mmCIF file of C-alpha atoms in Angstrom:
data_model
loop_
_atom_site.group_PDB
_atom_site.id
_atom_site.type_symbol
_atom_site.label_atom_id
_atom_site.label_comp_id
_atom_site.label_asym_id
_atom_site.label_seq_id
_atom_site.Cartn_x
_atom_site.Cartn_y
_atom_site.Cartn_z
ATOM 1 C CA UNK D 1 -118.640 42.314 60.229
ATOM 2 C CA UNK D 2 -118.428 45.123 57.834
ATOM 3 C CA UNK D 3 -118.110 44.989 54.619
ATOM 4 C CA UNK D 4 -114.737 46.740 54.202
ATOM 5 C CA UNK D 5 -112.802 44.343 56.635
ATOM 6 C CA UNK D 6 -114.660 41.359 55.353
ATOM 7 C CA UNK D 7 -113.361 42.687 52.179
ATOM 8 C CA UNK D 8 -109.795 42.972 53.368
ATOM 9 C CA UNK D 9 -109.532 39.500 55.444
ATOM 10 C CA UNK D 10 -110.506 38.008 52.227
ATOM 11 C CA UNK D 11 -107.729 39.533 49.985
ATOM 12 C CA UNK D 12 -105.464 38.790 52.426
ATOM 13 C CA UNK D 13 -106.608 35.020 52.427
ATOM 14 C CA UNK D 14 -106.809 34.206 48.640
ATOM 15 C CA UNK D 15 -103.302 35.740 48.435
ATOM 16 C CA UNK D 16 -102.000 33.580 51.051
ATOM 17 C CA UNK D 17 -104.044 30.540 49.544
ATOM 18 C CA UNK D 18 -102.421 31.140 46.171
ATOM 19 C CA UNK D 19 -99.243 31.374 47.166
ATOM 20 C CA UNK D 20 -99.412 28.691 49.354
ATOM 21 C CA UNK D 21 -101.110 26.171 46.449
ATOM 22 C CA UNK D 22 -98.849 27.503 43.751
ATOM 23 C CA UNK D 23 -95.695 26.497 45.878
ATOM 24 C CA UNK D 24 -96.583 23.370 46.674
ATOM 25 C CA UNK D 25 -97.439 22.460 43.145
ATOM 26 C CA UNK D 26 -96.114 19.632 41.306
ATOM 27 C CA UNK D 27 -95.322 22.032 38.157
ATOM 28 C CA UNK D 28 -92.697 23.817 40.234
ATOM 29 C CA UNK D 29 -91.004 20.506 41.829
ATOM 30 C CA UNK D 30 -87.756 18.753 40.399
ATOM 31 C CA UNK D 31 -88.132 17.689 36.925
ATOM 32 C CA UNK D 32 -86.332 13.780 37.782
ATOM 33 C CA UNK D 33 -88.454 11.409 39.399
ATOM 34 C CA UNK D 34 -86.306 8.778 40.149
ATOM 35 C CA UNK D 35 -83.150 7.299 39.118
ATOM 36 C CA UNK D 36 -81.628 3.447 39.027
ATOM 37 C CA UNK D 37 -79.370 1.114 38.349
ATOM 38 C CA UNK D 38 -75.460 2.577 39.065
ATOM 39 C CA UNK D 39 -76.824 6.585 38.433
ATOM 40 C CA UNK D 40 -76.643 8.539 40.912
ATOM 41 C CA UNK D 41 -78.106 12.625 41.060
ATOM 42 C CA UNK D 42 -75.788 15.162 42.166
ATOM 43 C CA UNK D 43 -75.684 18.733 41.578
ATOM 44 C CA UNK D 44 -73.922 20.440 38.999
ATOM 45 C CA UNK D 45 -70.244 20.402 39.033
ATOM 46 C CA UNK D 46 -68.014 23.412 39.361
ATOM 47 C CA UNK D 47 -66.158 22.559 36.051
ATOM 48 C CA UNK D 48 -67.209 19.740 33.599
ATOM 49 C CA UNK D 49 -65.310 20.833 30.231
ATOM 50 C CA UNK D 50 -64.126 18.458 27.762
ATOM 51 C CA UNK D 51 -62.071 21.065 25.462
ATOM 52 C CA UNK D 52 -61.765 18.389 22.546
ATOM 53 C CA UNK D 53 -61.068 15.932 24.596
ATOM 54 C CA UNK D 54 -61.609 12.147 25.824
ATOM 55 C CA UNK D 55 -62.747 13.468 29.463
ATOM 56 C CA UNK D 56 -64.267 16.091 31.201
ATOM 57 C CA UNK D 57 -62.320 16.340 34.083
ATOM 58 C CA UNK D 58 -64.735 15.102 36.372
ATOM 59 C CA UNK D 59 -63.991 11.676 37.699
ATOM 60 C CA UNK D 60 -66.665 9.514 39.274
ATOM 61 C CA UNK D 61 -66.714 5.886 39.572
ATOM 62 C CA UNK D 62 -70.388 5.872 39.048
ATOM 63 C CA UNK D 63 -72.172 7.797 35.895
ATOM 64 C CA UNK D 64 -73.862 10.928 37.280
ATOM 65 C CA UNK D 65 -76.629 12.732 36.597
ATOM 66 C CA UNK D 66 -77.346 16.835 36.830
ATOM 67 C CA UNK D 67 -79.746 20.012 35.956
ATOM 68 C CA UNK D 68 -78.232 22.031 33.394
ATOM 69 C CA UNK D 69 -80.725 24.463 32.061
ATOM 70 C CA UNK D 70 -83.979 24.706 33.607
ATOM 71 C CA UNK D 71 -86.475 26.448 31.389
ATOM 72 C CA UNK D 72 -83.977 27.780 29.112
ATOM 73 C CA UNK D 73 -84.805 29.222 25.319
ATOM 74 C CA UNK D 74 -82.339 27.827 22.819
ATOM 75 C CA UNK D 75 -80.812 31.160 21.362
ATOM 76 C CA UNK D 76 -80.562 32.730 17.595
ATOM 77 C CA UNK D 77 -77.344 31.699 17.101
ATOM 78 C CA UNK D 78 -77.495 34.000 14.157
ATOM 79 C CA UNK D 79 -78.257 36.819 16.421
ATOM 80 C CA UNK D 80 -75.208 36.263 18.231
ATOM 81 C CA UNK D 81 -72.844 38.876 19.717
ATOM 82 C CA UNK D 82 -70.006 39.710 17.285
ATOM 83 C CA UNK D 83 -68.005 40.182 19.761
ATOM 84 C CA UNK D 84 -68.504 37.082 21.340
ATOM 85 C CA UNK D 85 -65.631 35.468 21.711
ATOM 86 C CA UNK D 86 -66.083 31.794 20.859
ATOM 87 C CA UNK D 87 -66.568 33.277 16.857
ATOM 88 C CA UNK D 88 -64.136 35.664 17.502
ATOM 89 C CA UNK D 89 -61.457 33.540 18.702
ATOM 90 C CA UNK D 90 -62.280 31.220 15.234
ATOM 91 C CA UNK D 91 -63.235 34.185 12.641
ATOM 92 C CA UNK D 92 -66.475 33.663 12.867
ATOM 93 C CA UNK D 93 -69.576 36.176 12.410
ATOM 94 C CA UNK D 94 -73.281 35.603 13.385
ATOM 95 C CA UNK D 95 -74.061 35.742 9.269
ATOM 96 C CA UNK D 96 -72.638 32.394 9.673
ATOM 97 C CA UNK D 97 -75.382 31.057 11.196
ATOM 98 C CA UNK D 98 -78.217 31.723 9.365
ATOM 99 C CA UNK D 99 -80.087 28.884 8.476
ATOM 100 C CA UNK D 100 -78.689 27.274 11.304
ATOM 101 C CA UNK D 101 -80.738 28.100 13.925
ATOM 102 C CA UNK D 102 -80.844 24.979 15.865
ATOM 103 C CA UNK D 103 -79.591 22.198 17.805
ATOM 104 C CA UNK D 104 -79.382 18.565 17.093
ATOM 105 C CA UNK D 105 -80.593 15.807 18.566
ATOM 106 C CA UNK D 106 -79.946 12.349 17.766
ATOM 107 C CA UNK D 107 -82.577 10.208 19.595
ATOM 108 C CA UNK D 108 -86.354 11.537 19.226
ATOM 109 C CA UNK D 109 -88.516 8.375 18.993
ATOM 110 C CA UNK D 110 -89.406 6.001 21.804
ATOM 111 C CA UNK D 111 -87.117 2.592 21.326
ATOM 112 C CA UNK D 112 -84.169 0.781 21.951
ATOM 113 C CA UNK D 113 -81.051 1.717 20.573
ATOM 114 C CA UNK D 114 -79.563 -0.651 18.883
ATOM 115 C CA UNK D 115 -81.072 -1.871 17.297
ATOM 116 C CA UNK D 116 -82.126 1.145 16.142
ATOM 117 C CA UNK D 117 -79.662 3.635 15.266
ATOM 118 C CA UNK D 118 -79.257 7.192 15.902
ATOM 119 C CA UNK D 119 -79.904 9.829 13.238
ATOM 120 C CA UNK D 120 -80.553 13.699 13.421
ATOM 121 C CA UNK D 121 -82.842 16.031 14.529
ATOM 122 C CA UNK D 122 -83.834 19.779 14.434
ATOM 123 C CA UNK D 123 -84.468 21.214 17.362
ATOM 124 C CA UNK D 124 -85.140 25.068 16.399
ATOM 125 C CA UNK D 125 -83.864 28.251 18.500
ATOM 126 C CA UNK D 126 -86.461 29.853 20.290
ATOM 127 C CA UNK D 127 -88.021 26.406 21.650
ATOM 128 C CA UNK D 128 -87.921 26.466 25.396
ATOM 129 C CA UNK D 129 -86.359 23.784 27.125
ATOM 130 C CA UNK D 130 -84.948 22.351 30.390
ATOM 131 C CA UNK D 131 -81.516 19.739 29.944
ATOM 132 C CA UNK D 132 -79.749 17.450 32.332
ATOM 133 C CA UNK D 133 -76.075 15.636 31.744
ATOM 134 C CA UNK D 134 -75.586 12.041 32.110
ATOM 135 C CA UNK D 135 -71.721 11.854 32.488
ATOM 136 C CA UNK D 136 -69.689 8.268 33.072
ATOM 137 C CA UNK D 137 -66.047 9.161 34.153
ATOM 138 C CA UNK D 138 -64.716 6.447 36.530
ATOM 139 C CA UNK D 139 -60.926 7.860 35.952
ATOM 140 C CA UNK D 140 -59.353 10.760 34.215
ATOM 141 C CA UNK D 141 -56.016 9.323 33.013
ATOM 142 C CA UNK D 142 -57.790 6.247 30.900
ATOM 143 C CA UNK D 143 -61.029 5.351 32.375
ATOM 144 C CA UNK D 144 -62.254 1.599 32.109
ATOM 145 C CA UNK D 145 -65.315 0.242 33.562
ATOM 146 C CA UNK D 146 -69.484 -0.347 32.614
ATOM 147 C CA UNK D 147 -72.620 0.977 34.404
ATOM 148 C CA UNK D 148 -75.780 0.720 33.745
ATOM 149 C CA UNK D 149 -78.357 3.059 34.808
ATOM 150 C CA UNK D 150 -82.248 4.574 34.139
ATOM 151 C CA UNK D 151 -83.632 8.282 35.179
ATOM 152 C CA UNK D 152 -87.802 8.777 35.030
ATOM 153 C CA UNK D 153 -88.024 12.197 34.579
ATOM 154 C CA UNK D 154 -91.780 14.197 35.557
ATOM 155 C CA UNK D 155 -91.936 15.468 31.931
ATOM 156 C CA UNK D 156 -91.941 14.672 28.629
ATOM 157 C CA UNK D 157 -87.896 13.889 26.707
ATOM 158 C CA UNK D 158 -88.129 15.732 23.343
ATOM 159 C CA UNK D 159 -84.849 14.106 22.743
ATOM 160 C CA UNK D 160 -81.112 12.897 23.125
ATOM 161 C CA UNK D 161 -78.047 14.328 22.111
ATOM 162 C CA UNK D 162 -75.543 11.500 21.673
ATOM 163 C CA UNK D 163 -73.024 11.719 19.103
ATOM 164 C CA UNK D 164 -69.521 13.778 18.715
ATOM 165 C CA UNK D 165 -70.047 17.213 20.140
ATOM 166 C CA UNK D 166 -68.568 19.017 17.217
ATOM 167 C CA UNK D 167 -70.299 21.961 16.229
ATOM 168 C CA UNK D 168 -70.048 25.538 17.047
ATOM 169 C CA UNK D 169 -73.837 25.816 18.212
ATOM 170 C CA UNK D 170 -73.048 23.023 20.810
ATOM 171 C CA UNK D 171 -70.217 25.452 21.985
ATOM 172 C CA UNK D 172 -72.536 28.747 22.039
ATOM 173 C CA UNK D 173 -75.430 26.582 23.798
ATOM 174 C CA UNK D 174 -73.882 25.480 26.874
ATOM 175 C CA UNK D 175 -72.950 27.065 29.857
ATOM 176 C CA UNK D 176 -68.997 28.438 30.696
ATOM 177 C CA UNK D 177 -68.329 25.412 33.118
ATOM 178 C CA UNK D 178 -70.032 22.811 31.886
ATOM 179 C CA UNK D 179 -68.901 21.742 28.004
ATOM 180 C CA UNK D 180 -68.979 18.712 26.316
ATOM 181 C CA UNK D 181 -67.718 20.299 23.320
ATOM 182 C CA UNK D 182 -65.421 18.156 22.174
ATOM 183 C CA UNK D 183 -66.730 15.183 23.740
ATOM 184 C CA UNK D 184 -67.446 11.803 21.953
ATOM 185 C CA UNK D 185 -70.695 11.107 23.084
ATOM 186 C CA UNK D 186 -71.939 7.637 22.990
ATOM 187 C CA UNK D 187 -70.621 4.474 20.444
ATOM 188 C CA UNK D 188 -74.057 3.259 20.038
ATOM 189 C CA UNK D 189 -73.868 0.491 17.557
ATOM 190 C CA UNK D 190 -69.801 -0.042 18.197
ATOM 191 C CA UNK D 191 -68.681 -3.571 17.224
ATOM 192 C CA UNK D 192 -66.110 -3.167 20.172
ATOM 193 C CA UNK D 193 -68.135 -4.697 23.189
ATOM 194 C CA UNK D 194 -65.368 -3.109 25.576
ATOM 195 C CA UNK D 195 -66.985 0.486 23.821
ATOM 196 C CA UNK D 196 -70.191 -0.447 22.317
ATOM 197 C CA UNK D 197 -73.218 1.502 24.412
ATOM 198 C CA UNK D 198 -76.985 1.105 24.268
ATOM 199 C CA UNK D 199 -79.968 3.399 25.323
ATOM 200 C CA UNK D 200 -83.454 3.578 25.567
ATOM 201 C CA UNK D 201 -86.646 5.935 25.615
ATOM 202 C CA UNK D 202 -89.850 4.481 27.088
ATOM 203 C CA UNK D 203 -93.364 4.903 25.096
ATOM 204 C CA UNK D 204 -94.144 7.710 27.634
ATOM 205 C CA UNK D 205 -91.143 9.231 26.855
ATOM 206 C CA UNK D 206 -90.696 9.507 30.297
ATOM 207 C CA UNK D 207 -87.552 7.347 31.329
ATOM 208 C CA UNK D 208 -84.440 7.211 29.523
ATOM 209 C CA UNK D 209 -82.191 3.647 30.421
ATOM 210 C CA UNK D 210 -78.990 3.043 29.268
ATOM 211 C CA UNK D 211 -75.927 0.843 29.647
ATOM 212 C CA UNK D 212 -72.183 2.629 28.866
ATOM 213 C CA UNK D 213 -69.103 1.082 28.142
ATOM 214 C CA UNK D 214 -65.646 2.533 28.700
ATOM 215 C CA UNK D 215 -62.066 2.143 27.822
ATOM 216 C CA UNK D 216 -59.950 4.859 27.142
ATOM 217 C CA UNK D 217 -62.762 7.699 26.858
ATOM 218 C CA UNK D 218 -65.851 9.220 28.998
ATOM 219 C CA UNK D 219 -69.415 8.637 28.090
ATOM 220 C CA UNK D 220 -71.649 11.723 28.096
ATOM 221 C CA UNK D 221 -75.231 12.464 26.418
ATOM 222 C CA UNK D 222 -77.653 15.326 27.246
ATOM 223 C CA UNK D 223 -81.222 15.035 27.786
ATOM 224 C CA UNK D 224 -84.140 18.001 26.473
ATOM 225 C CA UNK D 225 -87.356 17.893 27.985
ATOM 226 C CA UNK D 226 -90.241 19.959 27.727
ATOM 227 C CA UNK D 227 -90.252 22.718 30.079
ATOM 228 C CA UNK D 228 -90.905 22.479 33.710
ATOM 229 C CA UNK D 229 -93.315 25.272 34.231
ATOM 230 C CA UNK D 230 -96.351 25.113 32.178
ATOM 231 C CA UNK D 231 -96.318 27.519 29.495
ATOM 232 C CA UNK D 232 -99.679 29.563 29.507
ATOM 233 C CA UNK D 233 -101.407 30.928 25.503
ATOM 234 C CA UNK D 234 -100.657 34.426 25.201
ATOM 235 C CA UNK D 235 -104.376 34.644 26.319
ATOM 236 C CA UNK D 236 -104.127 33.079 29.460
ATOM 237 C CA UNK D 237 -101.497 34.697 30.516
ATOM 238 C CA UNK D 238 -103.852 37.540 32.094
ATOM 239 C CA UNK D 239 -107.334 36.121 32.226
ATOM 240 C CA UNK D 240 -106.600 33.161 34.152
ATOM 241 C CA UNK D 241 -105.687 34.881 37.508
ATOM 242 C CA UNK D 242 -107.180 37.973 37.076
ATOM 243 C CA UNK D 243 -110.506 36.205 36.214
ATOM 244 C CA UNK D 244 -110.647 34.046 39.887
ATOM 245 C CA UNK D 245 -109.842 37.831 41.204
ATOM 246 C CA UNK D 246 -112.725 38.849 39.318
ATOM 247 C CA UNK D 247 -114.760 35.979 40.622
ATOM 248 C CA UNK D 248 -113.880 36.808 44.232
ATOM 249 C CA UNK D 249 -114.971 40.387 44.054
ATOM 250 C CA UNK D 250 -117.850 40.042 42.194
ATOM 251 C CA UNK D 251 -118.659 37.442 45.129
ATOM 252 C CA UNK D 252 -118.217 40.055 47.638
ATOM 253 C CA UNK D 253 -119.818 42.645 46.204
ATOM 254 C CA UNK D 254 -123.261 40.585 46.891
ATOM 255 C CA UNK D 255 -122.985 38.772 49.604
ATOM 256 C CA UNK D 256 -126.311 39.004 51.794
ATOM 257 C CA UNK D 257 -125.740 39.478 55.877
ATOM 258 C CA UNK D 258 -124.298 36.013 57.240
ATOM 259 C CA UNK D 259 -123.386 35.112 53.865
ATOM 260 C CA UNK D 260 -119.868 36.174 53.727
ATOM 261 C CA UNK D 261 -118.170 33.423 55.636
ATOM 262 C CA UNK D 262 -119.859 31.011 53.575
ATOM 263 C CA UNK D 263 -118.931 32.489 49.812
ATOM 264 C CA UNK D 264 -115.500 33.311 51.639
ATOM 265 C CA UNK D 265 -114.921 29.547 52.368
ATOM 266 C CA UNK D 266 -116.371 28.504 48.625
ATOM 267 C CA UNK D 267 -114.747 30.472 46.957
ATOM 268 C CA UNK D 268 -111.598 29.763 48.406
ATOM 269 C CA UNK D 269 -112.119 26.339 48.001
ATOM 270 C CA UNK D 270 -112.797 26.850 44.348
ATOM 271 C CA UNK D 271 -109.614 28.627 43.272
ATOM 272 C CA UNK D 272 -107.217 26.303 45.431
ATOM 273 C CA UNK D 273 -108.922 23.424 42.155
ATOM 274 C CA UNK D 274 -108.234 25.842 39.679
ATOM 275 C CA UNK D 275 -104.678 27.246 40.718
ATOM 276 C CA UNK D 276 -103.714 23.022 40.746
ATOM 277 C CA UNK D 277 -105.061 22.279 37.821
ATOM 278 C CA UNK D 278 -104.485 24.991 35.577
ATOM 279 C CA UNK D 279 -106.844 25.077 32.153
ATOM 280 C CA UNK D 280 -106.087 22.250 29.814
ATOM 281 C CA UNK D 281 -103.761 22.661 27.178
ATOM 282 C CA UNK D 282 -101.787 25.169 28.595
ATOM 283 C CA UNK D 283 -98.656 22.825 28.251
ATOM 284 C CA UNK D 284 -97.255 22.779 24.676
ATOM 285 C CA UNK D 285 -94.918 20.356 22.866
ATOM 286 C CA UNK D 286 -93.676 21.361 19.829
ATOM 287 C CA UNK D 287 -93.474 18.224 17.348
ATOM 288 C CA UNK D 288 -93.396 21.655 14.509
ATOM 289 C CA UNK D 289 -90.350 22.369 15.620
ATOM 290 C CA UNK D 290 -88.351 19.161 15.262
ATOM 291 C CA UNK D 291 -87.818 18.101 11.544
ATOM 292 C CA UNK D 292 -85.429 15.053 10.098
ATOM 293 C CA UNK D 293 -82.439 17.425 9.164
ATOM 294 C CA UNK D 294 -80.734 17.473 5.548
ATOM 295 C CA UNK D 295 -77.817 15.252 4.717
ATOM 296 C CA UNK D 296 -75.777 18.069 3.464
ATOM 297 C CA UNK D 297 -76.231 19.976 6.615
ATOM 298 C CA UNK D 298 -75.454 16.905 8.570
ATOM 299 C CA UNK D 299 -72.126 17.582 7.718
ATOM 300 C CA UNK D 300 -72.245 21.329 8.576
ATOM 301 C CA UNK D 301 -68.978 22.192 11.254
ATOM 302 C CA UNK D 302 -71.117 25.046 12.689
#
């Protein structure tokens, strides 16, 4: 065969290969693994929006669970559109923000809760993340029931946000039609047993369980986890796929006669390992980037 349509068959085929392993790999599939108990997946509602409220307008006699971001950079909320018009519509400028770049979380470390309580966390704008709702609405008038419930996710939870959705960041974060601005989160640690609400990260950090009480008010708490897609260095970004090309054509530039079929095949063979295992440590957690927050800004409204 010459070597000019050898060459060409063989583009064609690593192309094809590639696309073919990259699609079917696991880093591209849904991010939960399972769910249990009373949750059930679903996809996102059309409207979910507490508006300082007790519910979000989303009834469901069993708690739900959805995607919310996927891969999604938490913003500079000091870099913020004046015009925006959540700070307009409060008198608020972007100046505002600074030193607040960042979103709390309120459950980081692996445990039950109680007895351990939540606190807060940083999580800084720029970090890259991918969020899902847990939402327990069995009426909108004055909801009253219990559920209990577990989601194993196929990455890593970098945290929880629980408690009163209160601050101006939450607002600026979340998408037009899904809010729970306003909400009250979870009563972890209530006396009231008809309100009181536990939940739990696993060593792995992996599954999240829970068990929600309500009478008179929704439950809702977002989940963070590390991004879906692994995120390559700077340096790989290039020299991983362009050095397999290089590989390939520095393979057919030498093949002897009767040869090419069988560095073809090889090489083939060789890149399908590669593209499914991509180099280690290309997926990053950011521990840096999550720091016990001050008890003055605790209290911060934005």
């Amino acid at each position: 065969m010459p070597k000019t349509t050898f060459f060409g068959i063989g583009v064609l085929k690593f192309v094809i290969a590639t696309i073919a392993i990259v699609g079917s790999s696991p880093a591209f599939a849904g991010l939960i693994g399972s769910v249990s108990g009373d949750l059930i997946e679903v996809s996102p509602p059309s409207s979910l929006i507490y508006s300082n409220g007790l519910l979000g307008g989303d009834p469901n006699p069993s708690p739900i669970i959805f995607s919310e971001y996927n891969d999604f950079i938490i913003p500079t909320f000091s870099a913020s559109d004046p015009l925006n018009p959540i700070l307009v519509s409060r008198g608020l400028t972007p100046s505002g923000f600074i030193g607040l770049d960042y979103l709390e979380l309120n459950v980081v470390n692996p445990g039950a809760y109680p007895p351990n309580l939540p606190s807060t966390f940083h999580l800084n704008s720029g970090t890259e993340v991918s969020t899902y709702i847990v939402n327990f609405e069995p009426s909108d008038t004055n909801p009253v029931g219990s559920a209990n419930g577990s989601v194993t996710f196929n990455s890593n939870v970098i945290g929880i946000e629980t408690m009163g959705f209160s601050l101006i960041r939450d607002l600026l974060f979340e998408l037009p039609n899904i809010s729970l601005f306003g909400g009250t989160g979870l009563e972890i640690g209530d006396s009231d047993p008809s309100t009181a609400d536990t939940l739990s990260l696993s060593s792995d950090r992996r599954t999240v369980s829970f068990s929600l009480n309500v009478n008179g008010a929704a439950d809702a708490f977002r989940i963070f986890l590390e991004p879906s897609v692994p995120m390559p260095e700077p340096g790989n970004i290039f020299t991983f796929p362009a050095g397999l090309l290089f590989l390939y054509l520095v393979a057919l530039g030498t093949p002897g006669r009767g040869q090419e079929s069988a560095i073809e095949e090889d090489f083939l063979q060789n890149a399908a390992s590669a593209v499914a295992r991509p180099p280690e440590g290309v997926l990053k957690t950011h521990p840096d980037r999550m720091v016990p927050a001050p008890q003055a800004l605790r209290r911060a409204l934005l």
